[in-house]
XYZ file of N, CA, C and O in Angstrom:
256
model
N 124.347 91.305 96.982
C 124.057 92.184 96.614
C 124.747 93.381 95.763
O 126.281 92.802 94.950
N 124.115 94.054 95.387
C 125.066 94.734 93.685
C 125.601 95.317 94.628
O 126.573 96.147 94.710
N 126.963 95.342 92.726
C 128.420 95.943 92.314
C 128.104 97.795 92.296
O 127.388 98.194 92.169
N 128.387 98.876 92.583
C 128.494 99.911 91.822
C 128.699 100.214 91.072
O 127.546 101.139 90.621
N 129.055 99.380 89.797
C 128.604 99.500 88.634
C 127.584 99.361 88.336
O 127.024 99.969 87.776
N 126.483 98.192 89.795
C 125.592 97.698 89.303
C 124.593 98.630 90.010
O 122.891 98.540 89.324
N 124.715 98.903 91.092
C 123.862 99.849 91.484
C 123.556 101.593 90.553
O 124.319 101.974 89.795
N 122.303 102.104 91.330
C 121.565 103.943 90.727
C 122.724 104.610 90.578
O 123.413 104.197 92.158
N 122.526 105.361 90.316
C 123.944 107.236 91.062
C 123.410 107.559 90.529
O 122.356 108.067 89.253
N 123.731 109.049 91.232
C 122.910 110.166 90.630
C 123.795 110.974 89.704
O 125.376 110.851 89.451
N 123.422 111.390 88.380
C 123.670 111.648 87.508
C 123.966 113.597 87.561
O 123.511 113.841 87.801
N 125.565 113.807 87.031
C 125.622 115.049 87.668
C 125.386 115.745 86.638
O 124.884 116.725 86.880
N 124.445 115.723 85.407
C 123.906 116.218 84.849
C 122.902 116.229 84.805
O 122.083 117.430 84.550
N 122.114 115.679 85.370
C 119.678 116.072 86.166
C 120.045 115.743 87.129
O 119.626 117.015 88.093
N 121.364 115.728 87.958
C 121.578 116.091 89.862
C 119.907 114.598 89.947
O 119.962 114.745 91.473
N 120.025 113.933 89.709
C 118.819 113.110 90.286
C 119.679 111.171 89.758
O 120.764 111.060 89.093
N 118.858 110.624 90.620
C 119.475 109.254 89.885
C 119.534 108.329 89.051
O 118.034 108.258 89.133
N 120.202 107.900 88.428
C 119.321 107.087 86.775
C 119.979 105.458 87.383
O 120.707 105.272 87.720
N 119.315 105.051 86.417
C 119.621 103.672 86.359
C 121.578 102.983 85.679
O 121.440 104.350 84.431
N 122.111 102.122 85.710
C 123.340 102.413 85.656
C 122.730 102.157 83.329
O 123.137 102.592 82.898
N 121.739 102.044 83.297
C 121.357 100.857 81.671
C 120.984 102.999 81.020
O 121.949 102.336 80.028
N 120.787 103.202 81.606
C 119.953 105.051 81.106
C 121.740 105.610 81.928
O 121.942 106.350 80.141
N 122.787 105.388 82.505
C 123.625 106.013 82.804
C 124.685 105.730 81.059
O 125.102 106.761 80.129
N 124.527 104.262 80.775
C 124.962 103.857 79.815
C 124.786 104.537 78.238
O 124.854 104.946 77.154
N 123.696 105.151 78.146
C 122.024 105.401 76.617
C 122.943 106.509 77.556
O 123.568 107.393 75.789
N 123.294 107.586 77.828
C 123.002 108.915 77.669
C 124.753 109.121 77.345
O 125.312 109.945 76.609
N 125.504 108.331 77.944
C 127.608 107.954 77.775
C 127.389 107.795 76.268
O 128.254 108.610 75.625
N 126.594 107.268 75.328
C 126.278 106.308 73.777
C 126.387 108.124 73.274
O 126.635 107.720 71.806
N 125.139 108.006 73.764
C 124.197 109.701 72.727
C 125.609 111.420 72.914
O 125.725 110.926 72.019
N 126.193 111.172 74.222
C 126.674 112.356 74.237
C 128.588 112.086 74.125
O 129.289 112.940 73.381
N 128.903 110.833 74.373
C 130.291 111.289 74.082
C 130.601 110.409 72.852
O 132.071 110.795 72.232
N 130.473 109.057 72.921
C 130.290 108.331 71.653
C 129.027 108.122 70.532
O 130.166 108.367 69.167
N 128.969 110.058 70.775
C 127.662 109.679 69.515
C 127.547 108.607 69.129
O 126.432 108.790 67.707
N 126.856 107.619 69.901
C 125.843 106.205 68.644
C 124.987 106.416 68.718
O 123.906 105.718 68.407
N 123.795 107.312 70.084
C 121.769 107.259 70.147
C 121.904 108.788 69.953
O 122.860 109.612 70.172
N 121.120 109.433 69.111
C 120.543 110.787 69.673
C 119.989 110.259 71.177
O 119.143 109.868 71.282
N 119.948 111.944 71.949
C 120.172 112.154 73.284
C 118.252 112.125 73.261
O 118.156 111.534 74.871
N 117.475 112.432 72.197
C 116.405 112.305 72.176
C 115.857 110.813 71.937
O 114.308 110.897 72.902
N 116.750 110.118 72.122
C 116.818 108.831 72.372
C 116.247 108.081 73.668
O 116.234 107.025 74.161
N 116.956 109.499 74.702
C 117.007 108.179 76.340
C 115.807 109.626 77.149
O 116.282 110.579 77.674
N 114.858 108.987 76.513
C 113.391 109.897 77.899
C 113.790 110.134 78.579
O 113.152 111.134 79.383
N 115.006 109.430 79.298
C 114.472 109.001 81.313
C 115.553 110.924 81.510
O 115.195 110.921 82.690
N 116.212 111.517 80.438
C 117.130 112.584 81.023
C 116.051 113.095 79.407
O 116.338 113.708 78.773
N 116.632 114.482 80.369
C 115.981 115.618 79.881
C 117.181 116.624 79.664
O 117.548 117.138 80.519
N 118.061 117.285 78.488
C 118.644 118.174 79.500
C 118.839 119.571 77.296
O 118.234 118.801 76.340
N 118.852 120.768 77.901
C 118.735 121.831 77.441
C 120.351 122.385 76.456
O 119.995 122.628 76.026
N 121.239 121.992 77.343
C 122.464 122.498 76.878
C 123.666 121.142 76.812
O 124.192 120.538 77.280
N 122.614 120.597 75.538
C 124.213 119.368 75.007
C 125.560 119.574 74.931
O 126.387 118.559 75.770
N 126.210 120.971 74.797
C 127.936 121.445 74.820
C 127.934 121.027 76.582
O 128.970 120.301 77.138
N 127.456 121.545 76.952
C 127.729 120.960 78.586
C 127.577 119.911 79.354
O 128.568 119.668 80.219
N 126.786 119.103 79.018
C 126.201 118.331 79.215
C 127.251 117.231 79.246
O 127.655 116.276 79.821
N 128.121 117.032 77.579
C 128.522 116.315 76.729
C 129.916 116.954 77.832
O 130.868 115.716 78.161
N 130.603 117.949 77.918
C 131.420 117.864 79.082
C 131.732 117.563 80.616
O 132.324 117.018 80.717
N 130.014 118.447 81.338
C 130.240 116.597 82.521
C 130.014 115.495 82.623
O 130.600 114.888 83.124
N 129.361 115.148 81.350
C 129.377 113.392 80.688
C 130.842 113.373 80.790
O 131.074 111.618 81.701
N 131.698 113.460 80.698
C 132.855 112.878 79.760
C 133.878 113.537 81.344
O 134.420 112.007 81.538
N 133.413 114.472 82.130
C 134.187 114.288 83.156
C 133.877 113.587 84.409
O 134.904 112.947 85.647
N 132.374 112.904 84.155
C 132.301 111.453 84.759
C 132.916 110.511 85.308
O 133.084 109.216 83.811
N 133.750 109.613 86.289
C 133.716 108.510 85.859
C 133.614 107.215 85.649
O 133.774 106.319 85.153
N 131.641 107.787 85.679
C 130.992 106.359 84.931
C 131.215 106.070 83.650
O 130.445 105.421 82.830
N 131.593 107.209 82.741
C 131.950 107.609 81.468
C 132.726 107.117 80.445
O 132.428 106.760 79.472
N 133.619 106.285 82.026
C 134.878 105.735 80.868
C 134.710 104.363 80.729
O 134.662 103.470 81.940
N 133.731 103.580 80.001
C 133.486 102.641 79.591
C 134.073 101.772 78.678
O 133.991 100.922 78.116
N 136.021 101.990 78.620
C 136.787 101.851 77.813
C 137.280 99.890 78.134
O 137.012 100.149 79.089
């Protein structure tokens, strides 16, 4: 049985389920600045400042 960290989750940015891998890529894009958000085609973001604030507040974005 998958753990909570391995399960799909509802992304507060998109309002849709995303995989943990896509979630990680979004965090790397928005919070860490290590990827371009354009490199994550599963997520469409129009307001990157708002999306970053929402992502930072999401408990899944704590990858330390």
